[in-house]
Coordinates of C-alpha atoms in Angstrom, one line a residue:
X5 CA 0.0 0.0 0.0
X6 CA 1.3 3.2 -1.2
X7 CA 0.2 6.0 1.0
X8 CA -0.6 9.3 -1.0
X9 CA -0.3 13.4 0.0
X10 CA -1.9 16.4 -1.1
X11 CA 0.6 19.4 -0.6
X12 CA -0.8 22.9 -1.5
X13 CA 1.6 25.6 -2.6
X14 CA 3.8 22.4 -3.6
X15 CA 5.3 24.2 -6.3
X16 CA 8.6 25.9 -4.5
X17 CA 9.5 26.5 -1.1
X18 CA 8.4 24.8 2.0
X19 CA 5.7 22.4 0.1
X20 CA 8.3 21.5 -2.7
X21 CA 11.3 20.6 0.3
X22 CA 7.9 18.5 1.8
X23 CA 7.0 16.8 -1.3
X24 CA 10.5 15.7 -2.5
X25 CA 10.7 14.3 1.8
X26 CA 7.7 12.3 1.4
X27 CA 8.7 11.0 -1.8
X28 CA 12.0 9.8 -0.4
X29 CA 9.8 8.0 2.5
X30 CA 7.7 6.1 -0.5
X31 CA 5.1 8.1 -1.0
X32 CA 3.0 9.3 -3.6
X33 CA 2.0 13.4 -4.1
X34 CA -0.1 15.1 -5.7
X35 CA 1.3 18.8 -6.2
X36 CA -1.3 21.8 -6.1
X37 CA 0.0 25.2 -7.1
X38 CA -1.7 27.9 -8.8
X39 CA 1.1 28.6 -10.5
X40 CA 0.5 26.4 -13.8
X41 CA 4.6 27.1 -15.3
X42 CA 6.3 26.4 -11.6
X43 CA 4.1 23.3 -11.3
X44 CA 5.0 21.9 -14.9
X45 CA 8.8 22.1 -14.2
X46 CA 8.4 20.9 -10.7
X47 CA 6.4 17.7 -11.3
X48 CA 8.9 17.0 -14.9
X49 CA 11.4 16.3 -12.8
X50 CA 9.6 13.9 -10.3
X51 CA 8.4 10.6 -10.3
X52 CA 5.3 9.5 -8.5
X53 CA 4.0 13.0 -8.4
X54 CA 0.7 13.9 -10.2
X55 CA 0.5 17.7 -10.7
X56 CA -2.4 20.0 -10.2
X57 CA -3.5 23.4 -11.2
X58 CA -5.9 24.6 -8.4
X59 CA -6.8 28.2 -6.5
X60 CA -7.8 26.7 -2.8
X61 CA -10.2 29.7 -2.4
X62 CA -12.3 28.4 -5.1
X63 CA -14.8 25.9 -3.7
X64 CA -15.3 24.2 -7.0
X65 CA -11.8 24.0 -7.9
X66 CA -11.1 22.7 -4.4
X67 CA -13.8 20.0 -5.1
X68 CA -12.2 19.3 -8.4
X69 CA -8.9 18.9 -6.9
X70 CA -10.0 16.4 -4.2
X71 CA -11.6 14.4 -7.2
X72 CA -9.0 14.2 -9.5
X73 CA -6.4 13.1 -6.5
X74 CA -8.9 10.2 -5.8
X75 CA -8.9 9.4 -9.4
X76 CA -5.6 9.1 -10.3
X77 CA -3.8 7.5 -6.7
X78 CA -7.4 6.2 -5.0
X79 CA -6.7 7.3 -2.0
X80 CA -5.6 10.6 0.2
X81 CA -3.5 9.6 3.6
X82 CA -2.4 13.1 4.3
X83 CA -3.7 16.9 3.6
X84 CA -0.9 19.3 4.2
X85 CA -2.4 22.9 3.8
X86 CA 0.6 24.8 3.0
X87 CA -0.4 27.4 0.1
X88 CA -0.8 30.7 1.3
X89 CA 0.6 34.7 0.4
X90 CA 2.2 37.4 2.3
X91 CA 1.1 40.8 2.6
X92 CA 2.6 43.3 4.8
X93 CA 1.4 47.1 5.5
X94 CA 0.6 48.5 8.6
X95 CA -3.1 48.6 9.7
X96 CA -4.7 51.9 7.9
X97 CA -2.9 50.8 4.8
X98 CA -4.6 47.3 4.9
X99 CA -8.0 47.9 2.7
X100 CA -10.8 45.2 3.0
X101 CA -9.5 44.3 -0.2
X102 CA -6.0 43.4 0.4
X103 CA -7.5 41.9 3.7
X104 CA -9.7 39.7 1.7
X105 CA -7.2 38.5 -0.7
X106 CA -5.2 37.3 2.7
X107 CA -7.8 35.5 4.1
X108 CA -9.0 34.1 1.2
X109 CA -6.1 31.8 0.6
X110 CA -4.2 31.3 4.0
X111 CA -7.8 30.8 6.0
X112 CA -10.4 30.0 3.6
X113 CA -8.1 27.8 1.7
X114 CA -7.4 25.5 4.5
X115 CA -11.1 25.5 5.2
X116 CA -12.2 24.6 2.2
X117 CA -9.6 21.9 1.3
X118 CA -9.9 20.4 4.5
X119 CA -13.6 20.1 4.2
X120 CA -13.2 18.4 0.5
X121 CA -11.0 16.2 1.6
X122 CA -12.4 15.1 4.8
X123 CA -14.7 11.8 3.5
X124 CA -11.5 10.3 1.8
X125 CA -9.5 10.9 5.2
X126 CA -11.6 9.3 6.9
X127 CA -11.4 6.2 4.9
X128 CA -7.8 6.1 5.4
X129 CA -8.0 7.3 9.2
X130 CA -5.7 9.9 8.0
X131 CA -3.7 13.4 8.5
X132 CA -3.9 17.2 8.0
X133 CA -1.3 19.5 8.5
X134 CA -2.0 23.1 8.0
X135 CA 1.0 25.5 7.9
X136 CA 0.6 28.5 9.9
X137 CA 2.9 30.6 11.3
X138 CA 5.4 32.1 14.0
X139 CA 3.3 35.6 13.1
X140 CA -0.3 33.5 14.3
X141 CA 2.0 33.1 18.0
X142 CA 3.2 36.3 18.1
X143 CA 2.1 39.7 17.1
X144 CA 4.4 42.1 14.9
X145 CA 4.4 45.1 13.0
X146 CA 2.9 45.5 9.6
X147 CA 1.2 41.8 9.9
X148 CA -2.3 42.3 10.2
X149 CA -3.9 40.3 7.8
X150 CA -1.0 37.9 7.4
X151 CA -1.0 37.0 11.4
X152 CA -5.1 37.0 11.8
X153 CA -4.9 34.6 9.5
X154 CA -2.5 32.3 10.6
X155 CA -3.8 32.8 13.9
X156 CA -7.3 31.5 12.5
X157 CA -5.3 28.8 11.1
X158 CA -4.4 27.0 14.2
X159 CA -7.8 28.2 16.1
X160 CA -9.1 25.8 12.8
X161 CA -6.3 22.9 13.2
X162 CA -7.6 22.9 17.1
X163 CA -11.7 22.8 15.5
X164 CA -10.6 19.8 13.5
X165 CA -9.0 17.8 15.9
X166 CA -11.8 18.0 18.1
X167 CA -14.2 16.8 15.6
X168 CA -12.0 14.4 13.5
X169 CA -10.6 12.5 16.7
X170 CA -13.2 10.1 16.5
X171 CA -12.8 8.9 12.8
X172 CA -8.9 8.2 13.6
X173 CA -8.1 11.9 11.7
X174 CA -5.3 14.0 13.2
X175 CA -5.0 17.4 12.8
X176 CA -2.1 19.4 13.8
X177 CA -0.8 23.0 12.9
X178 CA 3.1 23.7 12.3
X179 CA 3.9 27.2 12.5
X180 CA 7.6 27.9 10.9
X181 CA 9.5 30.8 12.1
X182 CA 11.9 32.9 9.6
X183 CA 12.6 30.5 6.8
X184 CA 16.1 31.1 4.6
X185 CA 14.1 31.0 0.7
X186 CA 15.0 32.9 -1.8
X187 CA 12.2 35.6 -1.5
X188 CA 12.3 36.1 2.4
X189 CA 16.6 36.7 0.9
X190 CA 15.4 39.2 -1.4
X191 CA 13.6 41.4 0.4
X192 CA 15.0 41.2 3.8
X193 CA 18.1 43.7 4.4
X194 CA 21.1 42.7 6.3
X195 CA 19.5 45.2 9.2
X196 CA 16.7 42.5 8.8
X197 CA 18.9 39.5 8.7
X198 CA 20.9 40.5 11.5
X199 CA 17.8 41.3 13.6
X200 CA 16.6 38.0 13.5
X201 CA 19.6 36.3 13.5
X202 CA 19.6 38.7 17.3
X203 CA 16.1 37.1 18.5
X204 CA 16.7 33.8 17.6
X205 CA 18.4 31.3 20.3
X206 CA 19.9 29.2 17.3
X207 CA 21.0 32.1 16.0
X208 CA 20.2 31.8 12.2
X209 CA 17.2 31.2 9.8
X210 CA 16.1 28.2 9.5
X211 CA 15.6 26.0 5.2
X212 CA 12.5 24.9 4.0
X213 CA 14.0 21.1 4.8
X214 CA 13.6 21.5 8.3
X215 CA 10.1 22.4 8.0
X216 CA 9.5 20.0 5.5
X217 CA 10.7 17.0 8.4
X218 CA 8.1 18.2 10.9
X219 CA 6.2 17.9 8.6
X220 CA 6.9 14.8 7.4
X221 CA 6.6 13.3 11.0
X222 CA 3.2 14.8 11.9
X223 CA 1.5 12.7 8.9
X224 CA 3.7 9.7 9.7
X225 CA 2.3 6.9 11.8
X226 CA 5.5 8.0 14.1
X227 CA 2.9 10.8 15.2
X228 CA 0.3 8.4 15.4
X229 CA -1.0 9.6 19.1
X230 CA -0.6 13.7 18.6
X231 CA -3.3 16.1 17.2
X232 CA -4.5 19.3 18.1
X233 CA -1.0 20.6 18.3
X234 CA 0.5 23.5 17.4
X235 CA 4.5 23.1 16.7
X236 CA 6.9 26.0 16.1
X237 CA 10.0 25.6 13.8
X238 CA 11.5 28.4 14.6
X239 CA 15.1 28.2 16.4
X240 CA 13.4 28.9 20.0
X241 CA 11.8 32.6 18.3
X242 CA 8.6 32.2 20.2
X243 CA 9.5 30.6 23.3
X244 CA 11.9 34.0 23.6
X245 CA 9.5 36.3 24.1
X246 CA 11.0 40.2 23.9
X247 CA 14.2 41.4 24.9
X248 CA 16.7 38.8 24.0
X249 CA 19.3 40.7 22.7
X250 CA 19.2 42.9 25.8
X251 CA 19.0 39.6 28.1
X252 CA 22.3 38.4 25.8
X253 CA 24.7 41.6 26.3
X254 CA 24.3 41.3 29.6
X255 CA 24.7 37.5 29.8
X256 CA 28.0 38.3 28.1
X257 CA 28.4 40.5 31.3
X258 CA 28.3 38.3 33.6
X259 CA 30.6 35.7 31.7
X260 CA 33.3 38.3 31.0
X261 CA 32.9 39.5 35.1
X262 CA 33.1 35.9 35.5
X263 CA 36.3 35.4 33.9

């Protein structure tokens, strides 16, 4: 029995690192993107992959998504809701349409997906994953749709897990902290970088890989007893709280008083 995935946003980044990890563990994927010309070169160069063009804030898309999985692998073991877009303005900047366009994707998508797919999970006694964010833990400047929406996100995970827990389906949210791909490298200045790299215990960004093997454990039967979790990948960013750098000078203090 060959267990099969559906990874949104598969196309780059974190649900590309996830796909090619769960297709080194023997699985099969089928890759949603909206993006029809990254998804074309993405699945040419994979086997056991079945490529999709879908938008998950279309219901009927959504619908025809599901469908087409079942049709060509027969089965879904594993939902991983990982497509979703960035947008970052401070509040009066944010109109209701730029909201909208937010939510519509990193909320209603996950909604909407997870609902479609639901029946054929619960066949398999199966596994979603929906990736939120450090910004749904933690408030920061400029984030207001982006971190309402992943904080709906793992407000949803907990909703599903609560409800699925008695058909065998687990739910659980991961919630990546600053990620090293190529766009966060583009527009992030070394002020940026170096901020980060300040308020993270591990000191650096982490790679779309070590998302991608949390990942990869939550919808493996090594998880097979956790659900309604939220997990951040995130070098200890959340679990920090405020003032870290501050806290570090003057741990460096004490160790040079020490000496």
């Amino acid at each position: 029995m060959t267990k099969t995935a559906i990874i949104t946003g598969a196309a780059r980044g974190i649900g590309l690192a996830t796909t090619d990890i769960l297709l080194s563990q023997g699985w099969q994927v089928a890759m949603v993107d909206r993006d029809g010309g990254a998804l074309a070169d993405a699945i040419n160069t994979r086997t056991n992959v079945h490529g999709i063009d879908c938008d998950v804030s279309d219901p009927v898309a959504v619908d025809g998504m599901v469908t087409e999985t079942l049709r060509h692998f027969g089965r879904i073991d594993a939902l991983i809701n990982n497509a979703g877009v960035a947008d970052f303005g401070p509040i009066e900047a944010t109109d209701f349409s730029r909201w909208k366009t937010v939510m519509e994707t990193n909320l209603d998508g996950v909604f909407l997906c997870s609902q479609a797919a639901i029946p054929a999970l619960k066949k398999t006694k199966g596994a979603i994953v929906n990736i939120a964010s450090i910004s749904g833990l933690r408030a920061s400047t400029l984030r207001v749709a982006y971190g309402t929406s992943k904080a709906a996100v793992i407000q949803l995970t907990l909703q599903q897990a609560a409800e699925l827990g008695e058909y065998g389906v687990r739910a659980n949210t991961v919630c990546p902290g600053p990620v090293r791909t190529k766009l966060a490298m583009a527009v992030h200045s070394q002020d940026i970088i170096d901020a980060y790299h300040d308020a993270i215990p591990l000191n650096r960004y982490g790679t779309e890989n070590e998302i991608g093997e949390v990942i990869a454990f939550l919808v493996s039967d090594k998880a097979s007893y956790m659900t309604g979790q939220t997990i951040a990948v995130d070098g200890g960013f959340e679990a920090t709280g405020v003032g870290l750098p501050s806290l570090r000078k003057t741990t460096e203090t004490a160790d040079e008083m020490g000496e």
